Amino acid sequence: MTVRKGEVLGLLGDNGAGKSTLVKTLAGVHDPDEGEIIVKGKRRTPWTPLAARDAGIETVFQDRALAPQHSIVTNIFMGREITNAFGLTKVQTQIDEANRLMREIGFTSKVFNPESTVGHLSGGERQGVAIARALYNKADVIVLDEPTTALSLTETQKVFRFVEAVKASGRTVIFIGHNIYHVWEIADRFFVIDRGREAFEGLKAQFDGADHLIHMMHQLAETGRADTATLKSVA
Amino acid sequence: MSDATPAAARPPEADASAVDTRKEQSRWFRYYRTNGRAMNAFLTLVIVWAVFAVNNPPLFLNPVFYNAFLFSVPATIFLTTSLVFVIVSGELDLAFPSVVGAAGGVFMYMVMSGFPVMGAFFLTLGFGALLGAGIGLIVVYGKISSLVATLGLNFFILGLVNLLAQGRTISAPDAVGTLGNRILTGKFELLNTGLQVPMHFVWSLLWCLFCFVLFKYHKFGVRVQLVGDNTDSARQMGINVERIRVGVFIFSGIAAAIAGAILVQMANMVWFPTSGKAYLLIALAALFVGGTPTWGGVGTIWGALFGAMTVTLIPSGAVGAGFAGYWTDFLFGLVIILTMIAHRFSGARVR
C-alpha cells in the first residue's frame, strides 16, 4: 500500500478485513508480527505509540482515546505535555497552542473553549478534539479510524469540515470508513482490503461514482475478487 | 458488502451550521464545575463547626480549644492528600497503615542507633518510598486488584513488624527536645492567643501546597488523572500507565512514612507496632468527605485537607458541644452520608 503526500486515501474493507488491525499497527499499539517498519529510511524498533507519533504518524482512534472528565487542552496534550525544566506544565502556552490547533480545523464555538470539559461536548466535537490533537507535532500522516461512526448527520458534517481543513493544510490523511458514501465524499483515492490483503485500488476519477465502487465491493464480497477492468484509465 | 447501503447512510445533507442552542457557560458555573467538590468539603467543615459552636460558643471561640485539634490533624492530612493520587489513578491503597507503623519503627531504630532526628527522618522517607514501590510493583505487575492486594499486604507488613518488634513498645526519651525534633514537631504560640501551633501542622499545610502543585500542574499529577479517567486512552497516547501506577504507591509510601515519623514524635518518641492502624478508616473517610470520588480521574487536594479537618474535628467537637461520647460514631456517619449527597449534586460523573 502506498500513500501519496497530501492526498486523502480512503481505506475500505468489509468487517474483519483487517482495517482496524492495520490502523493499530500503524499507530504502534500492535507490534507487527513480521516485516519491519521503516520510516524515512530508518528502521524503527521497538514500534510503540510514542515511536509512531515521533515518526509523524498520528492516529485518531475509533473510540477517540479521550479522557472525558478533563479539559480539551489536557486531552490535546495527553502524553506530551508542554513542560518546563521541573516538569510543570506551561498552562498558558498549552491553551494558546490548543486555540491555534482548534482554529486551524475550524473547531471553534462560543459554547466551549480549550478549558471546557470534553465530556460535555457532542460526538462530532469530541472527534474535533481528537483531530486537533493529531495536528500537533507537525504530523505528516493522519489516520482517521471510522471517524463518522455513530454520529448524526450534522455531527458527521462537522467532522468532514475538520478533515477538509486537515487536507487543505497539505497533510496526508488515511480515512478508514464503513460507510462508503462518507469515504467517497472525502477521499481522493481508494484502497480496498480483503482478509488482510490488497483487493484493488483506484483513483476517484477511475470510478463512475460511489455506486461503481460499491458494486465492485459487492463483487469482492460475493466472488472473492472484483473486476478491475471496469475501472477507467486516467492519464 | 453484501447488503445495499441504506439511504440513511448516504452523504449527510443536513445544514451543519444549524443554530447551536446550547448556552455559553458562565465563568462562575465553570468555576463551580471545577472546584465544586473542594467548595462542598469546605462548606461541610464550616457547617460541622457551626453546629458544634452554637451549642457551646465560649469553648469554640477560645483558641486554646484548637490546640489538640492542630496537634492531631497533620497525620491525617499527610495520609489523606497522598491517597488522593492513589484513588484518582483508579487504584486503592489499604496498606498505608502498615507503612505508617513500619516507617515509625525504622525511624525509631535509627534514632536509637544514634542518628540525628533529621537524618533519620529523611532516611525514613526513603524507606517509605521503597516499601511503597514494593507494594506498587506487586499490585501493578502481579496484576492483582489493588483492593485485595493492599488489604493482604497491610496484614502482612503489620504482622511482620509485630513479629520483629515482638509486640513491644519502644521509646527513645533522649531524642526528645533535640533540634531535629523541635523543627519537625515543636510548637510556637500564635500572637499571644494561647493557641499553640505545632510545627508538624505547618509542615502539613506546606505539604498540601506541594501536593496541589504536583497534582494540578506537574506532568506526573496530570498523567495520574488521565490514567484514572481512561486507562486505555492514556496507553494509546503513549503514557506509561504501569509506571504512573507504581508512582502513586511510592508517593503514598512516602506520605505514610512522614506520618509514621511524626506520630512517633507526637508521642514523645514512643513507638508501638500498630501505630498506624487507627488511620485506615479515618483517612479514607476524610478523602471521600473531601470530595474525591471513588471512580477515579478527578480529585481535589484542598478538599482532602478540609475533609481531614472535618473528620478530626468531629470526635473532640462533639464532646465539646455537649454530646455524650457515644454520639461520635453516629455523627461521623451522618456527616459522611450528607456530604456524599452534596457532592453528588455538585459533580456527577461525565463520560
XYZ file of C-alpha atoms in Angstrom:
586
model
C 0.000 0.000 0.000
C 1.385 3.364 -0.943
C 0.147 6.680 0.337
C 0.973 9.873 -1.513
C 1.794 13.111 0.157
C -1.138 15.458 0.586
C -3.852 13.037 -0.503
C -6.822 11.607 1.329
C -6.697 7.843 0.994
C -9.931 6.017 1.689
C -9.203 2.637 3.253
C -12.133 0.289 2.776
C -12.978 -3.291 3.528
C -15.684 -5.494 4.951
C -15.883 -6.327 8.662
C -12.874 -8.411 9.610
C -10.918 -7.385 6.521
C -8.152 -6.094 8.751
C -8.725 -2.338 8.658
C -8.527 -1.832 12.402
C -5.566 -4.181 12.761
C -3.727 -2.198 10.114
C -4.559 1.045 11.896
C -3.432 -0.272 15.269
C -0.187 -1.479 13.749
C 0.438 1.892 12.111
C -0.293 3.586 15.431
C 2.159 1.393 17.301
C -0.456 -0.213 19.524
C 0.305 -3.598 17.942
C 3.840 -4.649 17.075
C 3.935 -6.120 13.546
C 4.048 -9.966 13.530
C 6.511 -9.961 10.683
C 8.229 -7.450 8.491
C 9.704 -4.236 9.710
C 8.726 -0.616 9.948
C 10.951 1.778 8.083
C 10.249 5.488 8.374
C 12.186 7.872 6.167
C 14.831 5.234 5.596
C 15.296 4.427 9.292
C 14.302 1.140 10.881
C 12.111 1.645 13.920
C 12.251 -0.816 16.807
C 10.518 -1.058 19.157
C 7.421 0.203 17.389
C 5.340 1.834 20.151
C 2.618 4.528 20.202
C 5.287 7.102 21.048
C 7.577 5.891 18.232
C 4.698 6.179 15.758
C 3.881 9.720 16.845
C 7.566 10.545 16.779
C 7.735 9.294 13.190
C 4.934 11.691 12.212
C 2.042 9.228 12.142
C -0.899 10.403 14.228
C -3.934 8.242 14.733
C -7.458 9.233 15.652
C -8.923 6.058 17.116
C -12.434 4.764 16.647
C -13.108 5.342 20.343
C -11.238 8.663 20.077
C -8.937 7.894 23.059
C -10.180 10.818 25.127
C -10.353 11.446 28.860
C -13.926 12.758 29.211
C -13.551 14.245 32.692
C -10.760 16.547 31.557
C -10.480 19.689 29.509
C -9.932 19.926 25.772
C -6.442 21.281 26.351
C -5.476 18.436 28.718
C -6.696 15.947 26.127
C -4.808 17.603 23.280
C -1.540 17.369 25.188
C -2.196 13.923 26.669
C 1.125 12.092 26.891
C 3.236 15.022 25.627
C 2.548 17.941 27.893
C 4.482 21.158 27.305
C 6.541 21.450 30.482
C 9.372 23.458 31.954
C 12.617 22.028 33.358
C 10.841 20.931 36.554
C 8.148 19.032 34.692
C 5.495 21.646 35.440
C 3.043 22.219 32.596
C 3.106 25.599 30.884
C -0.593 26.297 31.248
C -0.922 29.406 29.082
C 1.332 28.060 26.313
C -0.815 24.938 26.103
C -4.037 26.950 25.983
C -2.668 29.207 23.224
C -1.451 26.222 21.236
C -4.791 24.427 21.693
C -6.597 27.537 20.468
C -4.378 27.670 17.397
C -4.941 23.979 16.568
C -8.688 24.269 17.070
C -8.870 27.318 14.803
C -6.788 25.537 12.170
C -9.541 22.956 11.629
C -12.405 25.361 12.240
C -13.240 23.712 15.550
C -14.432 26.803 17.384
C -17.616 27.825 19.098
C -18.826 30.287 21.637
C -20.152 27.495 23.829
C -16.798 25.899 24.508
C -13.165 26.884 24.800
C -9.947 24.917 25.391
C -10.737 24.677 29.090
C -14.162 23.108 28.621
C -14.682 19.529 29.760
C -14.624 17.014 26.910
C -17.485 15.013 28.453
C -19.834 17.926 27.788
C -19.117 18.017 24.042
C -21.111 16.321 21.285
C -19.777 13.324 19.354
C -18.561 15.371 16.381
C -16.913 17.885 18.655
C -15.096 15.118 20.518
C -13.844 13.959 17.142
C -12.650 17.552 16.651
C -10.615 17.313 19.861
C -9.007 14.104 18.632
C -8.251 15.613 15.197
C -6.847 18.825 16.691
C -4.637 16.657 18.884
C -3.402 14.780 15.827
C -2.318 18.039 14.185
C 0.023 18.954 16.997
C 3.648 17.995 16.460
C 3.557 18.562 12.678
C 2.359 15.072 11.806
C 2.874 14.027 8.169
C 0.248 11.303 8.127
C -3.050 11.391 9.974
C -5.008 8.181 10.281
C -8.731 8.538 10.983
C -10.308 5.274 12.081
C -14.057 5.375 11.344
C -14.426 8.979 12.493
C -18.089 9.253 11.495
C -19.406 6.018 13.003
C -22.339 6.572 15.356
C -22.576 10.283 14.547
C -25.675 12.183 13.494
C -25.806 13.906 10.087
C -24.964 17.318 11.484
C -22.123 15.882 13.521
C -20.788 13.965 10.510
C -20.802 17.192 8.504
C -18.735 18.829 11.232
C -16.154 16.053 11.099
C -15.979 16.391 7.284
C -15.179 20.066 7.671
C -12.363 19.197 10.091
C -10.955 16.637 7.654
C -11.190 19.115 4.743
C -9.194 21.578 6.828
C -6.555 18.961 7.561
C -6.342 18.129 3.850
C -6.062 21.813 2.984
C -3.051 22.081 5.286
C -1.199 19.699 2.953
C -1.060 16.717 5.274
C -1.743 13.168 4.203
C -4.921 11.618 5.543
C -5.837 7.932 5.688
C -9.583 7.768 6.184
C -11.000 4.425 7.280
C -14.689 4.024 6.897
C -17.520 1.603 6.877
C -19.963 3.921 5.161
C -18.729 4.069 1.587
C -20.657 7.252 0.817
C -18.825 9.028 3.626
C -15.461 7.821 2.389
C -16.392 8.656 -1.209
C -17.177 12.229 -0.302
C -13.814 12.879 1.327
C -11.207 10.646 -0.362
C -9.058 11.165 -3.488
C -8.074 7.535 -3.844
C -9.448 4.252 -2.548
C -7.669 1.205 -1.278
C -9.771 -1.860 -0.590
C -8.517 -4.723 1.526
C -9.932 -8.185 1.953
C -8.834 -10.715 4.566
C -5.663 -8.806 5.293
C -4.554 -8.413 1.661
C -4.953 -5.757 -1.004
C -8.038 -6.425 -3.181
C -7.927 -3.424 -5.519
C -7.241 0.273 -5.554
C -8.144 3.210 -7.726
C -8.275 6.967 -8.010
C -11.618 8.642 -7.523
C -11.599 9.633 -11.210
C -11.375 5.964 -12.240
C -14.809 5.186 -10.826
C -18.211 6.120 -12.216
C -19.307 7.447 -8.835
C -19.723 5.869 -5.442
C -22.139 3.219 -6.718
C -19.444 1.824 -9.017
C -17.125 1.423 -6.034
C -19.905 -0.213 -4.030
C -20.648 -2.560 -6.919
C -17.017 -3.658 -7.005
C -17.042 -4.251 -3.267
C -20.184 -6.380 -3.651
C -18.385 -8.419 -6.270
C -15.459 -8.841 -3.942
C -17.687 -9.986 -1.100
C -19.574 -12.478 -3.262
C -16.953 -13.886 -5.614
C -13.737 -13.166 -3.743
C -12.430 -10.857 -6.480
C -13.506 -7.592 -8.071
C -13.497 -6.891 -11.787
C -10.855 -4.155 -12.049
C -11.303 -3.985 -15.832
C -14.292 -1.735 -15.268
C -12.027 0.968 -13.852
C -11.453 3.859 -16.214
C -7.904 4.609 -17.147
C -6.585 8.029 -16.308
C -3.652 9.724 -17.886
C -20.633 -5.548 1.487
C -23.483 -7.880 0.802
C -26.311 -5.513 1.639
C -27.010 -2.225 -0.084
C -26.032 0.794 1.931
C -29.239 2.197 3.407
C -30.346 5.622 2.340
C -29.800 6.921 5.866
C -26.120 6.269 5.422
C -25.874 8.444 2.320
C -23.799 11.579 2.489
C -25.180 13.940 5.083
C -27.006 16.894 3.665
C -28.122 18.426 6.927
C -27.163 22.011 7.479
C -24.067 21.844 9.631
C -24.406 25.483 10.526
C -27.685 24.758 12.352
C -28.039 27.058 15.288
C -26.316 25.764 18.398
C -28.899 26.182 21.112
C -26.514 25.497 23.967
C -25.674 28.488 26.075
C -22.192 29.627 26.879
C -21.337 28.574 30.433
C -20.728 31.466 32.756
C -17.357 31.816 34.432
C -18.887 31.133 37.804
C -20.570 27.999 36.585
C -17.317 26.726 35.152
C -15.505 27.614 38.366
C -18.040 25.639 40.362
C -17.812 22.751 37.909
C -14.070 22.552 38.521
C -13.908 23.390 42.207
C -17.356 22.453 43.485
C -16.139 19.395 45.328
C -13.476 21.290 47.268
C -16.019 24.048 47.982
C -18.507 21.478 49.299
C -15.827 19.994 51.526
C -15.047 23.442 52.918
C -18.735 24.088 53.469
C -19.044 20.778 55.317
C -16.225 21.780 57.655
C -17.826 25.171 58.324
C -21.289 23.668 58.930
C -19.986 20.945 61.259
C -18.032 23.563 63.174
C -21.019 25.921 63.322
C -23.379 23.203 64.586
C -20.955 22.374 67.382
C -20.134 26.021 68.101
C -23.738 27.182 68.659
C -24.053 24.567 71.387
C -21.101 25.917 73.324
C -19.898 29.274 71.926
C -17.400 30.176 74.681
C -15.478 26.937 74.181
C -15.422 27.023 70.374
C -14.394 30.695 70.269
C -11.492 30.075 72.628
C -8.279 29.486 70.603
C -6.957 27.090 73.265
C -9.681 24.591 72.324
C -7.938 24.087 68.982
C -4.560 23.116 70.456
C -5.423 19.432 70.458
C -7.007 19.730 67.007
C -3.921 21.287 65.406
C -1.753 18.733 67.185
C -3.593 15.689 65.883
C -4.812 16.722 62.412
C -1.472 16.711 60.495
C -1.048 12.909 60.388
C -4.472 12.606 58.748
C -3.622 15.421 56.325
C -0.418 13.713 55.162
C -2.208 10.408 54.609
C -5.376 11.785 53.001
C -3.675 14.067 50.482
C -1.431 11.283 49.220
C -4.421 8.945 48.952
C -5.965 11.441 46.502
C -3.286 10.425 43.989
C -3.949 6.715 44.543
C -7.736 6.936 44.229
C -7.592 9.329 41.257
C -5.290 6.923 39.402
C -8.012 4.289 39.745
C -6.293 2.245 42.452
C -6.922 1.773 46.169
C -4.314 1.614 48.925
C -5.326 -0.119 52.144
C -1.722 -0.895 53.079
C -0.691 2.592 54.191
C -1.442 1.969 57.918
C 1.166 -0.789 57.948
C 3.667 1.516 56.230
C 2.991 4.117 58.942
C 3.843 1.543 61.599
C 6.862 0.106 59.781
C 8.312 3.531 58.950
C 7.819 4.716 62.536
C 9.744 1.657 63.685
C 12.579 2.260 61.209
C 12.743 5.906 62.290
C 12.872 4.867 65.928
C 15.534 2.251 65.297
C 17.741 4.839 63.580
C 17.263 7.419 66.327
C 18.178 4.805 68.943
C 21.269 3.875 66.938
C 22.451 7.457 67.282
C 21.246 9.034 64.025
C 20.275 12.707 64.376
C 16.492 13.113 64.178
C 16.571 14.999 60.866
C 18.833 12.454 59.188
C 16.695 9.590 60.441
C 13.596 11.394 59.184
C 14.843 11.688 55.617
C 16.138 8.114 55.555
C 12.700 7.034 56.766
C 11.139 8.778 53.772
C 13.430 6.700 51.554
C 12.271 3.569 53.366
C 8.637 4.580 52.816
C 9.318 5.086 49.110
C 10.920 1.628 48.846
C 8.087 -0.074 50.684
C 5.562 1.821 48.525
C 7.433 0.746 45.395
C 7.284 -2.873 46.573
C 3.538 -2.625 47.128
C 3.053 -0.894 43.774
C 5.098 -3.477 41.872
C 3.111 -6.339 43.406
C -0.210 -4.661 42.549
C 0.695 -3.468 39.045
C 2.897 -6.251 37.682
C 1.244 -9.002 39.714
C -1.978 -7.772 38.070
C -3.870 -8.190 41.335
C -6.777 -5.950 42.292
C -5.294 -3.236 44.460
C -8.169 -3.614 46.943
C -7.280 -7.240 47.630
C -3.512 -6.918 47.271
C -3.134 -3.957 49.617
C -5.564 -5.466 52.124
C -3.378 -8.560 52.265
C -0.148 -6.564 52.330
C -1.477 -4.423 55.175
C -1.909 -7.501 57.369
C 1.350 -8.980 56.153
C 3.512 -5.906 56.835
C 1.736 -5.133 60.103
C 2.258 -8.739 61.179
C 5.893 -8.724 60.123
C 6.588 -5.523 62.064
C 4.840 -7.001 65.097
C 6.960 -10.142 64.842
C 10.184 -8.181 64.523
C 9.276 -5.947 67.461
C 7.853 -8.940 69.337
C 4.873 -6.772 70.161
C 6.936 -4.413 72.267
C 6.688 -0.644 72.513
C 9.979 1.215 72.028
C 10.904 4.624 73.383
C 13.862 6.962 72.943
C 13.452 9.701 75.558
C 16.955 11.087 74.852
C 15.879 12.376 71.454
C 13.030 14.478 72.851
C 13.757 18.182 72.505
C 16.714 17.805 70.133
C 16.942 20.334 67.314
C 15.544 17.997 64.682
C 12.696 17.012 66.967
C 11.826 20.654 67.583
C 11.958 21.527 63.874
C 9.643 18.659 62.988
C 7.154 18.666 65.843
C 7.963 21.625 68.134
C 5.399 24.282 68.981
C 5.087 28.048 68.907
C 2.402 30.298 70.292
C 0.403 32.301 67.788
C 0.369 36.023 68.651
C -0.252 35.613 72.419
C -3.591 33.944 71.785
C -2.743 30.873 73.782
C -3.027 28.859 70.543
C -0.056 26.526 70.344
C 0.743 25.863 66.716
C 2.684 22.621 66.270
C 5.409 22.663 63.638
C 4.025 19.497 62.049
C 0.801 21.383 61.347
C 2.801 23.993 59.439
C 4.609 21.225 57.538
C 1.322 19.554 56.713
C -0.002 22.776 55.148
C 3.176 23.155 53.083
C 2.792 19.512 52.089
C -0.732 20.288 50.839
C 0.631 23.115 48.728
C 3.271 20.773 47.328
C 0.632 18.104 46.589
C -1.598 20.686 44.931
C 1.134 21.825 42.532
C 2.184 18.239 41.851
C -1.397 17.133 41.223
C -2.598 20.021 39.137
C 0.448 21.316 37.288
C 3.122 18.645 37.232
C 3.280 16.140 34.399
C 3.064 13.311 36.946
C -0.145 14.589 38.542
C -1.783 15.329 35.193
C -0.977 11.823 33.981
C -2.272 10.278 37.211
C -5.602 11.947 36.432
C -5.598 10.835 32.784
C -4.746 7.235 33.674
C -7.621 7.170 36.149
C -10.049 8.817 33.733
C -9.464 6.481 30.792
C -6.646 3.956 31.104
C -6.883 2.702 27.521
C -6.747 6.221 26.101
C -3.749 7.087 28.225
C -1.986 3.972 26.995
C -2.877 4.657 23.346
C -1.475 8.161 23.698
C 1.827 6.740 24.869
C 1.597 7.249 28.636
C 3.392 4.539 30.586
C 0.386 3.510 32.675
C 2.283 0.972 34.793
C 4.953 3.466 35.761
C 2.350 6.033 36.820
C 0.547 3.418 38.931
C 3.716 2.302 40.711
C 4.476 6.010 41.155
C 1.285 6.669 43.129
C 2.106 3.811 45.506
C 5.615 5.204 46.018
C 4.075 8.596 46.762
C 1.618 7.037 49.209
C 4.538 5.208 50.868
C 6.479 8.462 51.338
C 3.456 10.193 52.888
C 2.825 7.224 55.192
C 6.486 7.361 56.282
C 6.150 11.066 57.111
C 3.039 10.296 59.143
C 4.834 7.415 60.876
C 7.835 9.531 61.878
C 5.563 12.376 63.015
C 3.317 10.089 65.103
C 6.337 8.732 66.982
C 7.452 12.255 67.816
C 3.937 13.376 68.757
C 4.052 10.628 71.398
C 7.374 11.975 72.747
C 9.468 9.419 70.946
C 7.427 6.371 71.755
C 6.650 3.835 69.069
C 4.325 0.889 69.094
C 3.977 -1.520 66.155
C 0.325 -0.810 65.368
C 0.620 2.983 65.467
C -0.922 3.477 62.008
C -3.822 1.082 62.403
C -6.324 3.662 63.635
C -5.886 5.778 60.493
C -7.205 3.359 57.891
C -10.869 4.327 58.027
C -10.233 7.887 59.217
C -8.070 8.769 56.216
C -10.431 7.109 53.738
C -13.433 8.886 55.278
C -11.547 12.191 55.112
C -10.733 11.554 51.471
C -14.348 10.965 50.458
C -15.766 13.737 52.657
C -13.093 15.857 50.966
C -14.789 15.302 47.634
C -12.559 12.895 45.728
C -14.952 10.479 44.021
C -14.424 6.724 44.047
C -14.423 6.301 40.266
C -11.026 7.880 39.550
C -9.822 10.519 37.119
C -10.652 13.545 39.243
C -9.938 14.618 42.800
C -9.083 17.565 44.967
C -6.149 18.209 47.298
C -7.726 21.165 49.123
C -10.899 19.131 49.548
C -8.792 16.395 51.157
C -7.360 18.994 53.578
C -10.872 20.134 54.566
C -12.006 16.510 54.800
C -9.106 15.663 57.127
C -10.008 18.656 59.299
C -13.684 17.669 59.393
C -13.090 14.091 60.490
C -10.593 15.254 63.123
C -12.974 17.885 64.445
C -15.958 15.557 64.882
C -14.841 13.453 67.907
C -13.483 16.301 70.048
C -16.008 18.804 68.729
C -18.946 16.564 69.582
C -17.784 16.171 73.154
C -17.073 19.903 73.396
C -20.558 20.676 72.137
C -22.054 18.600 74.914
C -22.835 15.379 73.064
C -22.037 12.273 75.083
C -19.052 10.287 73.802
C -21.248 7.546 72.365
C -22.698 10.003 69.831
C -19.410 10.247 67.941
C -19.846 7.353 65.502
C -23.411 8.374 64.726
C -22.385 11.964 63.924
C -19.434 10.694 61.955
C -21.641 8.555 59.757
C -24.227 11.279 59.367
C -21.644 13.784 58.148
C -20.167 11.306 55.673
C -23.555 10.425 54.180
C -24.788 14.024 53.936
C -21.531 15.176 52.350
C -21.671 12.378 49.800
C -25.160 13.546 48.777
C -23.912 17.125 48.467
C -21.000 16.018 46.299
C -23.439 14.149 44.096
C -25.161 17.449 43.307
C -22.009 19.348 42.520
C -20.391 16.871 40.236
C -21.902 13.764 38.720
C -19.529 11.767 36.590
C -19.191 12.877 32.979
C -18.494 10.255 30.357
